Short mmCIF file of C-alpha atoms in Angstrom, two decimals:
data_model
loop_
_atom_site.label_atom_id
_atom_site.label_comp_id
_atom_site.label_asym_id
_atom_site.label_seq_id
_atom_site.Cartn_x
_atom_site.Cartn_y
_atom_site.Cartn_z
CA UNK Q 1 -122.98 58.60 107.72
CA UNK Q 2 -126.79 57.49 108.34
CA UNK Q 3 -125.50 55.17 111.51
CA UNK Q 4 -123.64 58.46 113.14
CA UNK Q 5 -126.62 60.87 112.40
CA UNK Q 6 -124.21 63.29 110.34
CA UNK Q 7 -126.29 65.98 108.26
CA UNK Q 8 -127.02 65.31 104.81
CA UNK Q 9 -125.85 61.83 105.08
CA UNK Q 10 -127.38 60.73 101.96
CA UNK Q 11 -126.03 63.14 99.83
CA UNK Q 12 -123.08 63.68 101.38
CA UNK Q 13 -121.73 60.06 101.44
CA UNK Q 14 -122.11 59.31 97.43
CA UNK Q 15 -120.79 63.05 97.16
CA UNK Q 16 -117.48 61.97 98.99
CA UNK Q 17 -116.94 58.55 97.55
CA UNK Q 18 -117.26 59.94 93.90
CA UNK Q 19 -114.91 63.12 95.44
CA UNK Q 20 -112.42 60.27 96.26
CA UNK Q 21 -112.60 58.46 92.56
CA UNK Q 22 -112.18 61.67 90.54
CA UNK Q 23 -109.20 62.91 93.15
CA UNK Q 24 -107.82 59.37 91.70
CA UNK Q 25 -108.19 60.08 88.17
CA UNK Q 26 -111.36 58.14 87.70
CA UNK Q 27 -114.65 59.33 85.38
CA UNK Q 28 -117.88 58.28 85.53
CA UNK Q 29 -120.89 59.71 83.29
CA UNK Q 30 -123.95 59.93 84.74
CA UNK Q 31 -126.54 60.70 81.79
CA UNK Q 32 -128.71 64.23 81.99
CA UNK Q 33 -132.16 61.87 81.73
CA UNK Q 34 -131.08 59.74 84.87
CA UNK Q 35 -130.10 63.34 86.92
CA UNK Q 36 -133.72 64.69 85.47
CA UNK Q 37 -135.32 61.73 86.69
CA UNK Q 38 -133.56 62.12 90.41
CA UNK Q 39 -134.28 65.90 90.12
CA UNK Q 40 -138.02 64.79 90.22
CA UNK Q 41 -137.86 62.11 92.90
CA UNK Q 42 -135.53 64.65 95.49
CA UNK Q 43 -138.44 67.04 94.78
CA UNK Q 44 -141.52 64.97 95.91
CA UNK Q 45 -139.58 64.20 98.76
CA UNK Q 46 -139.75 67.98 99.58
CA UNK Q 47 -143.14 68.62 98.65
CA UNK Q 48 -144.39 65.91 101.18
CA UNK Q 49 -142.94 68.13 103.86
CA UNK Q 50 -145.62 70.93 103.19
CA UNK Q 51 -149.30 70.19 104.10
CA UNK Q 52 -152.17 72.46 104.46
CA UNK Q 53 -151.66 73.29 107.84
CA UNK Q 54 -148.14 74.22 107.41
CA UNK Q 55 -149.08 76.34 104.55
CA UNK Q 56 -152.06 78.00 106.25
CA UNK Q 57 -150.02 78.95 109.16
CA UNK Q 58 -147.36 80.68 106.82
CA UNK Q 59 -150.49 82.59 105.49
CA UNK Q 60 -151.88 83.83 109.08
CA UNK Q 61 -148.23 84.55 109.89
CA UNK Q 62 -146.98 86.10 107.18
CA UNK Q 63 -145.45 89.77 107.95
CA UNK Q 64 -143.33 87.63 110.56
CA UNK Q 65 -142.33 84.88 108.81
CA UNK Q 66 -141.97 87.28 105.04
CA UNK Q 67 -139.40 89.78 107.29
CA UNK Q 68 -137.26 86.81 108.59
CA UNK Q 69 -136.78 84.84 105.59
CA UNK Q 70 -136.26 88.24 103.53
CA UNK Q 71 -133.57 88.84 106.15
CA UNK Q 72 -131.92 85.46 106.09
CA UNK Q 73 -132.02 85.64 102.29
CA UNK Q 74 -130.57 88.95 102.16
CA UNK Q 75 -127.89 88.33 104.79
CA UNK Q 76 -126.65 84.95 102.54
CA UNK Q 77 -126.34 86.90 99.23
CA UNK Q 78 -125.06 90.23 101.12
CA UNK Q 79 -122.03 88.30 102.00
CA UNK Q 80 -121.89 86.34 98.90
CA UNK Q 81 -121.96 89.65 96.82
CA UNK Q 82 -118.67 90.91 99.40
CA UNK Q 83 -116.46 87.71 99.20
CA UNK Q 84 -116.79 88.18 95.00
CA UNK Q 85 -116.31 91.49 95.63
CA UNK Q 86 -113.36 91.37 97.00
CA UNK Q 87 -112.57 88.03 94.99
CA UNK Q 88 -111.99 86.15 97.99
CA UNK Q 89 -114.32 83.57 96.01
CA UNK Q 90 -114.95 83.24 92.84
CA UNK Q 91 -117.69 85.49 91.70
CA UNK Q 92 -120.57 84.01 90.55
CA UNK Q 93 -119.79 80.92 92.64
CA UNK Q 94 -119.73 83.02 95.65
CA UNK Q 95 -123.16 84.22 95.02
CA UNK Q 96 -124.80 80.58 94.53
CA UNK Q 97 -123.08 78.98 97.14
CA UNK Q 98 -123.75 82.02 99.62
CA UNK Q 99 -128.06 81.33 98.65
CA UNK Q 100 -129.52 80.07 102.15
CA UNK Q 101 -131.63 77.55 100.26
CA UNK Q 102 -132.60 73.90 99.52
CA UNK Q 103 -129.10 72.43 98.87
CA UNK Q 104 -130.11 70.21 95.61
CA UNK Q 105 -131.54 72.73 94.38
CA UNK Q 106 -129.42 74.95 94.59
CA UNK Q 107 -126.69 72.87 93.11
CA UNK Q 108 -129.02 72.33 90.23
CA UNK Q 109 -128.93 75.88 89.39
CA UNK Q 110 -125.75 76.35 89.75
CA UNK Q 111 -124.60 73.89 87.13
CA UNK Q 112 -126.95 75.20 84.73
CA UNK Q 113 -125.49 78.78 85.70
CA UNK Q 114 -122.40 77.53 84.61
CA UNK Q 115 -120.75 78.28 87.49
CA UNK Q 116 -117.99 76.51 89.76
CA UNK Q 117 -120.68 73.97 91.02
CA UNK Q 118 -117.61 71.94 92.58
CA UNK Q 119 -117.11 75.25 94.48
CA UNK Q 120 -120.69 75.79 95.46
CA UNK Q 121 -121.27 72.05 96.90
CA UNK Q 122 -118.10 72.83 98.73
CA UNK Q 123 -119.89 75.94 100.18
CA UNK Q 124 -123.09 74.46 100.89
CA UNK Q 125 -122.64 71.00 102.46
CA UNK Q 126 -120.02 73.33 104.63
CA UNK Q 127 -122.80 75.42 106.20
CA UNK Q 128 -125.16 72.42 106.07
CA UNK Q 129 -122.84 70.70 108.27
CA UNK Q 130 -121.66 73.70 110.41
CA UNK Q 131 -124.90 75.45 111.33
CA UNK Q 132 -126.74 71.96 111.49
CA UNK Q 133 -124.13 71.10 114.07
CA UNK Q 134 -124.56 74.21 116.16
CA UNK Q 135 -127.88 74.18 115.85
CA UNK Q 136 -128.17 70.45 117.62
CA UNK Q 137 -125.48 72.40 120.56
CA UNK Q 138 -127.69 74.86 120.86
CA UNK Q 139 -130.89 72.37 121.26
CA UNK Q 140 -128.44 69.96 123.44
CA UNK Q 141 -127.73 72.67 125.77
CA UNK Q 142 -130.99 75.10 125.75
CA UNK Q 143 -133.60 72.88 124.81
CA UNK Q 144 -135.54 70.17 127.16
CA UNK Q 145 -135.41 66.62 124.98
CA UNK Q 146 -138.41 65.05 124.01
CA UNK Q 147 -138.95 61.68 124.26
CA UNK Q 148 -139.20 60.06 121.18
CA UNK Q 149 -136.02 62.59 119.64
CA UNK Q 150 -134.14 59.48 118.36
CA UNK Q 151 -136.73 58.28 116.05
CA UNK Q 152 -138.73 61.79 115.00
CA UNK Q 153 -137.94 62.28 111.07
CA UNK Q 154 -138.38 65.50 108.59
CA UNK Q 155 -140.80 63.23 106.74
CA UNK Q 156 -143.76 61.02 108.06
CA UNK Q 157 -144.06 57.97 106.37
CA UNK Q 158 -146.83 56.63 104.38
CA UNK Q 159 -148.15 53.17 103.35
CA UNK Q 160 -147.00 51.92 100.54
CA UNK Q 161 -149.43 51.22 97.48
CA UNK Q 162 -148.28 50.47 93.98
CA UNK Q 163 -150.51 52.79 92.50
CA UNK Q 164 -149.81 55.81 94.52
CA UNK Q 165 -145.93 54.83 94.27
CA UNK Q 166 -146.21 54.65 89.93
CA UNK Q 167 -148.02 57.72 90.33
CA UNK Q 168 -145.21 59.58 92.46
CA UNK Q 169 -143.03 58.44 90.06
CA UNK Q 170 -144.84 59.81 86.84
CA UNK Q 171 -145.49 63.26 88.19
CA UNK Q 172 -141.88 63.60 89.48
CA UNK Q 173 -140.60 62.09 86.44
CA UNK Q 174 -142.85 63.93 83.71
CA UNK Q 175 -142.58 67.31 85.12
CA UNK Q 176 -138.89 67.34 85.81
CA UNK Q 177 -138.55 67.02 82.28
CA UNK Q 178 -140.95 69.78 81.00
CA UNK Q 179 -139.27 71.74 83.44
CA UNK Q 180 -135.57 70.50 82.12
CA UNK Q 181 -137.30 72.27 78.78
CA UNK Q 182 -138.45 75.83 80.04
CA UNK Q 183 -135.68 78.29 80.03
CA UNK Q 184 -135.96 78.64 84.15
CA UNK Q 185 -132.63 78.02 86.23
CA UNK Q 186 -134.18 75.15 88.34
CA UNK Q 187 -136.86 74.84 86.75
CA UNK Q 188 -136.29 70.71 86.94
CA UNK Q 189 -136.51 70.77 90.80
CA UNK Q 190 -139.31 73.60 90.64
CA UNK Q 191 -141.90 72.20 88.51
CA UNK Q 192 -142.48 68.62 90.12
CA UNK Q 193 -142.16 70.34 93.68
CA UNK Q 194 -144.72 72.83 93.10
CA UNK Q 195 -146.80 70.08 91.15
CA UNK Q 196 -146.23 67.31 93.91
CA UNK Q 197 -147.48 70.42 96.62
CA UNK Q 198 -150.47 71.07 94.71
CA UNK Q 199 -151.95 67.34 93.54
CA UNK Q 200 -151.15 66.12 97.62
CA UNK Q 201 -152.64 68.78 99.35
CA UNK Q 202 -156.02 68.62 97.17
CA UNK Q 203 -155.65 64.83 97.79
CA UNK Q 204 -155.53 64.07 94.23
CA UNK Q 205 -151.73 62.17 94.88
CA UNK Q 206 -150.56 60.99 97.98
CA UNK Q 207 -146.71 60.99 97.96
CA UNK Q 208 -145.42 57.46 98.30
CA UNK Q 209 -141.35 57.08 97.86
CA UNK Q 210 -139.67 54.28 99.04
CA UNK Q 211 -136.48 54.40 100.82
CA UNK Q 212 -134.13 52.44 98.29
CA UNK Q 213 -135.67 54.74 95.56
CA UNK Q 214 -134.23 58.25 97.46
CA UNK Q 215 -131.25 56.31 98.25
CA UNK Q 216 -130.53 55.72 94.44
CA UNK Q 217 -131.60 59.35 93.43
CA UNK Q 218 -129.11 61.32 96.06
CA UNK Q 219 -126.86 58.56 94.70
CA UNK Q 220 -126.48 59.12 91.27
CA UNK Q 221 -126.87 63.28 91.77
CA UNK Q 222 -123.99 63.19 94.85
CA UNK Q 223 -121.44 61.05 92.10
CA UNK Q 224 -122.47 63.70 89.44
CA UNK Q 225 -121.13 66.15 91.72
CA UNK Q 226 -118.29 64.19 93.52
CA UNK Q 227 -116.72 62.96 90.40
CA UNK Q 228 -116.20 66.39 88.45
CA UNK Q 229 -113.39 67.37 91.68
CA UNK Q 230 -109.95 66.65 90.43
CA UNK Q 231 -106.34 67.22 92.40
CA UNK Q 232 -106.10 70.47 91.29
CA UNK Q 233 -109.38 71.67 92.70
CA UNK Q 234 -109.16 69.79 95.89
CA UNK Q 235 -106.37 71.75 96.52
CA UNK Q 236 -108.11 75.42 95.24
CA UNK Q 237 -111.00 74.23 97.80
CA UNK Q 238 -108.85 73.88 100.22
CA UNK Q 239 -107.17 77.47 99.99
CA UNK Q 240 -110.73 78.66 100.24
CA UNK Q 241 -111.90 77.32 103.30
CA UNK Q 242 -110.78 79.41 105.74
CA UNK Q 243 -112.59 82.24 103.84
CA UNK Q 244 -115.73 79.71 103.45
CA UNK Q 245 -115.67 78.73 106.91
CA UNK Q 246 -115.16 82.63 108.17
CA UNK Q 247 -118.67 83.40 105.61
CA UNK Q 248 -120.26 80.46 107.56
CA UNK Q 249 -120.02 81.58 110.81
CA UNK Q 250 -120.53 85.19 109.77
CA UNK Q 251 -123.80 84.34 108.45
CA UNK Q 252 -124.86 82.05 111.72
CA UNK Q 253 -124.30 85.04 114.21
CA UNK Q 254 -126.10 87.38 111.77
CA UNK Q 255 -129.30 84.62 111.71
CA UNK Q 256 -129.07 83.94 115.48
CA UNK Q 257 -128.79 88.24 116.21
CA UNK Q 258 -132.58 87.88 113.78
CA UNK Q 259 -133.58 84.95 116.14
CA UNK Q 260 -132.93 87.38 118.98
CA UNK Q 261 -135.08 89.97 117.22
CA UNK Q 262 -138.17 87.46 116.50
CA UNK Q 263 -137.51 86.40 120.38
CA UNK Q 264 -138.46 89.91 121.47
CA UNK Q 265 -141.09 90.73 118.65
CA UNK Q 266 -143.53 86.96 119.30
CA UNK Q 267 -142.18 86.24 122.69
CA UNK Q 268 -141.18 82.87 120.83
CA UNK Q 269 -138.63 81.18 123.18
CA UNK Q 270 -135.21 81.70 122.35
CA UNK Q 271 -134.41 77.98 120.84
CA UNK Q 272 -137.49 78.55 119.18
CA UNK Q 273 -136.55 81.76 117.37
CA UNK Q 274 -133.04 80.12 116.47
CA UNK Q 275 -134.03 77.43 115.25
CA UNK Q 276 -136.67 79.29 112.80
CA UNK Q 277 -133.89 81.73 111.24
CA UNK Q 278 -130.87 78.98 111.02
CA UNK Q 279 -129.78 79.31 107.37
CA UNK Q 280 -129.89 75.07 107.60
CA UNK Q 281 -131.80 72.75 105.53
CA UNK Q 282 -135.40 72.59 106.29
CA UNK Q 283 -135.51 68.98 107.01
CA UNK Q 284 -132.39 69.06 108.83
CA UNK Q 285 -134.09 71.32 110.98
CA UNK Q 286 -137.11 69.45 111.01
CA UNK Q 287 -134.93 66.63 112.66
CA UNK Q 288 -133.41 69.08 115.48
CA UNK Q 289 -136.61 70.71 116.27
CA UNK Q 290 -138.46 67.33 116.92
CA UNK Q 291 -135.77 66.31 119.52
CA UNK Q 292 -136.92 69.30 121.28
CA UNK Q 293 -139.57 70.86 123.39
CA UNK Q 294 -140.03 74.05 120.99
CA UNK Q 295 -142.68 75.54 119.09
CA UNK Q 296 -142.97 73.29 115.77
CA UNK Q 297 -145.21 74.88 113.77
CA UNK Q 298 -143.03 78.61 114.41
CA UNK Q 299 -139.93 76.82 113.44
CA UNK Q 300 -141.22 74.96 110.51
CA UNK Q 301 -143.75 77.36 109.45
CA UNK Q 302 -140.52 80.38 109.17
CA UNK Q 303 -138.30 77.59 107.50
CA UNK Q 304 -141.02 76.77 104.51
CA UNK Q 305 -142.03 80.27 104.21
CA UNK Q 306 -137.82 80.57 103.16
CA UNK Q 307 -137.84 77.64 101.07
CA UNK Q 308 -141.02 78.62 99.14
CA UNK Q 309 -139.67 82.38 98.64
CA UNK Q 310 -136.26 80.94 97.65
CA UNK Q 311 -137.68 78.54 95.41
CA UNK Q 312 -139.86 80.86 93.36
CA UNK Q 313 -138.20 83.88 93.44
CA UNK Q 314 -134.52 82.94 94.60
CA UNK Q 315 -133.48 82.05 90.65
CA UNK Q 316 -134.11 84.69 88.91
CA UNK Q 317 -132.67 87.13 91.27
CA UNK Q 318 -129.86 85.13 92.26
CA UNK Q 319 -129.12 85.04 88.24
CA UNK Q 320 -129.17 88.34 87.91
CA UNK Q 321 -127.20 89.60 90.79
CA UNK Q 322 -124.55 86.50 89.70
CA UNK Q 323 -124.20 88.09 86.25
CA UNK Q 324 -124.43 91.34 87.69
CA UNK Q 325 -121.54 90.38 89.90
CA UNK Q 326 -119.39 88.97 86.87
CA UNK Q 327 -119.72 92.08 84.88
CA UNK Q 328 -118.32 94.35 87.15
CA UNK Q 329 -115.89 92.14 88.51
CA UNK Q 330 -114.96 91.91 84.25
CA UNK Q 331 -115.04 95.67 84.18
CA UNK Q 332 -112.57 96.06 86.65
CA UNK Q 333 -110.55 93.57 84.66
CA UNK Q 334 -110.49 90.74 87.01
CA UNK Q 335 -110.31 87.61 85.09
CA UNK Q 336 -112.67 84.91 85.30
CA UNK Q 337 -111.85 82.14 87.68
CA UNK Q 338 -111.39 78.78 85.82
CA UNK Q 339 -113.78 76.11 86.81
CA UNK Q 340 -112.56 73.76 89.18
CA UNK Q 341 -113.87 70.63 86.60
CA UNK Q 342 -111.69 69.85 83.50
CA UNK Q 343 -110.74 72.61 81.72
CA UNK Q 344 -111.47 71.28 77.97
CA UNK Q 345 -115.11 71.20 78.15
CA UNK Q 346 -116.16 73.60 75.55
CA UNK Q 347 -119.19 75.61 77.71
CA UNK Q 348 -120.83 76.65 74.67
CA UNK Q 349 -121.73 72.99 73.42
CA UNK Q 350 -121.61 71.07 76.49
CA UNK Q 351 -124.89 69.74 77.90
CA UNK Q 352 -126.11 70.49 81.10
CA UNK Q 353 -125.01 67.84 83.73
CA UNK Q 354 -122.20 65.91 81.65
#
């Protein structure tokens, strides 16, 4: 996936294989205290994307870049809220998967939720794909090509030391676990991001991650996910795609009419202003943007100011409006869709991630 430059390649490709095994019966158990520890490495990896000047740039541009991301965020759980509604998805699966946010991270929540996380990957790494891939038409066809497009990445690198790598390690590590205790959704994302964004930019850590180490950490998290689809809820996903699909495009022209809106508003060039609002990753985004002549720091600085809001605020709201959403649909006396995992796992005992 990597060699063919397909979105989310390293999540997506462990994701599939283990999608493939537990289709064929197989189980594999990946232990909550190896998912904590990923949890922790996936969220330095984010926090090296945000540096001062990114941040201060969200600051001096803030009514903008507050308005769009509001929008975006609104126009994700608007429709999420309308497909449970009208139980074209399951409820409070519809509302997770429907959150324009990190994709981990969301996924993360989700599970601890207790909702159809199967379901919600399905939804996510749908759009991630989709809009990603519309987005890199749009830049194709709009947008003059840089020179060095092939080789730009999300993520600068950095030198590697051993002491700044063991000391990535033990802030990701430690504070996904005191997060794993504090009775946040997400909070074991949340923690060592916000940490790992705070100890970098005062220059206290500088964030040093190999390559083989991310590899292993979207490859443990993508078989946690993979593994839990079975037959049976390959085949409910696939009844629900066309619906999925319908939301994902719904949600793109919604963004790109906001793009339009921030084009006439700034004077931002069009590609520009598209690229800002697309409900896509924020390094996936990164990636697109740097293969074109566009404004970089409008694009990146409306994408973070998204990611931050959704990040602290998204979980708590998206919790309530989930079991908000599950209440009525239970007063109306629609039963509650059965999760698309095994069906004896007693949800009252269970742990998180197993």
């Amino acid at each position: 996936f990597l060699a063919i430059h397909l979105p989310a390649a390293m999540m997506l490709g462990p994701m599939i294989s283990g999608i493939v095994l537990g289709a064929n019966g197989a189980r594999l158990h990946i232990p909550s205290w190896l998912l904590t520890i990923c949890f922790g490495i996936v969220s330095c990896l984010i926090a090296r994307s945000i540096d001062l000047p990114l941040l201060r740039l969200v600051l001096a541009e803030w009514p903008v870049f507050l308005f769009g991301s509001l929008l975006t965020i609104a126009f994700g759980l608007i429709l999420g809220v309308m497909m449970a509604r009208l139980r074209l998805l399951p409820g409070t699966s519809a509302v997770w998967g429907s959150a324009p946010g990190a994709v981990m991270i969301m996924l993360v929540m989700a599970r601890e939720a207790r909702a159809d996380v199967q379901l919600v990957a399905v939804m996510q790494f749908l759009r991630v794909v989709i809009v990603a891939g519309l987005a890199a038409l749009v830049a194709l066809f709009f947008g003059t090509p840089s020179g060095a497009a092939a080789s730009m990445s999300a993520v600068a690198p950095v030198p590697f030391t051993w002491g700044a790598f063991v000391g990535t390690l033990a802030l990701g590590t430690g504070a996904a676990f005191l997060g794993h205790r504090l009775p946040v959704p997400g909070a074991s994302m949340l923690v060592p991001m916000f940490s790992a964004i705070l100890l970098s930019n005062m220059g206290v850590l500088v964030i040093t991650q190999p390559n083989w180490m991310l590899i292993c950490a979207y490859v443990f998290f993508g078989w946690s996910v993979g593994v839990g689809f079975t037959r049976e809820s390959l085949i409910h996903a696939g009844r629900l795609l066309p619906h999925i699909i319908g939301f994902i495009l719904i949600l793109t022209a919604m963004c790109a009419v906001l793009g339009y809106g921030m084009h006439l508003a700034i004077g931002t060039d069009m590609l520009t202003a598209f690229l800002a609002t697309s409900p896509c990753g924020m390094d996936l985004i990164a990636v697109i943007a740097a293969s074109t002549h566009v404004d970089m720091s409008v694009v990146m600085g409306m994408q973070v100011g998204r990611f931050l809001i959704v990040s602290f605020a998204g979980p708590p709201v998206i919790a309530i409006i989930g079991r908000w959403v599950e209440r009525s649909l239970a007063a109306e006396g629609a039963p509650l869709p059965p999760l698309m995992a095994d069906d004896d796992v007693d949800l009252e005992t269970a742990e998180p991630f197993e």
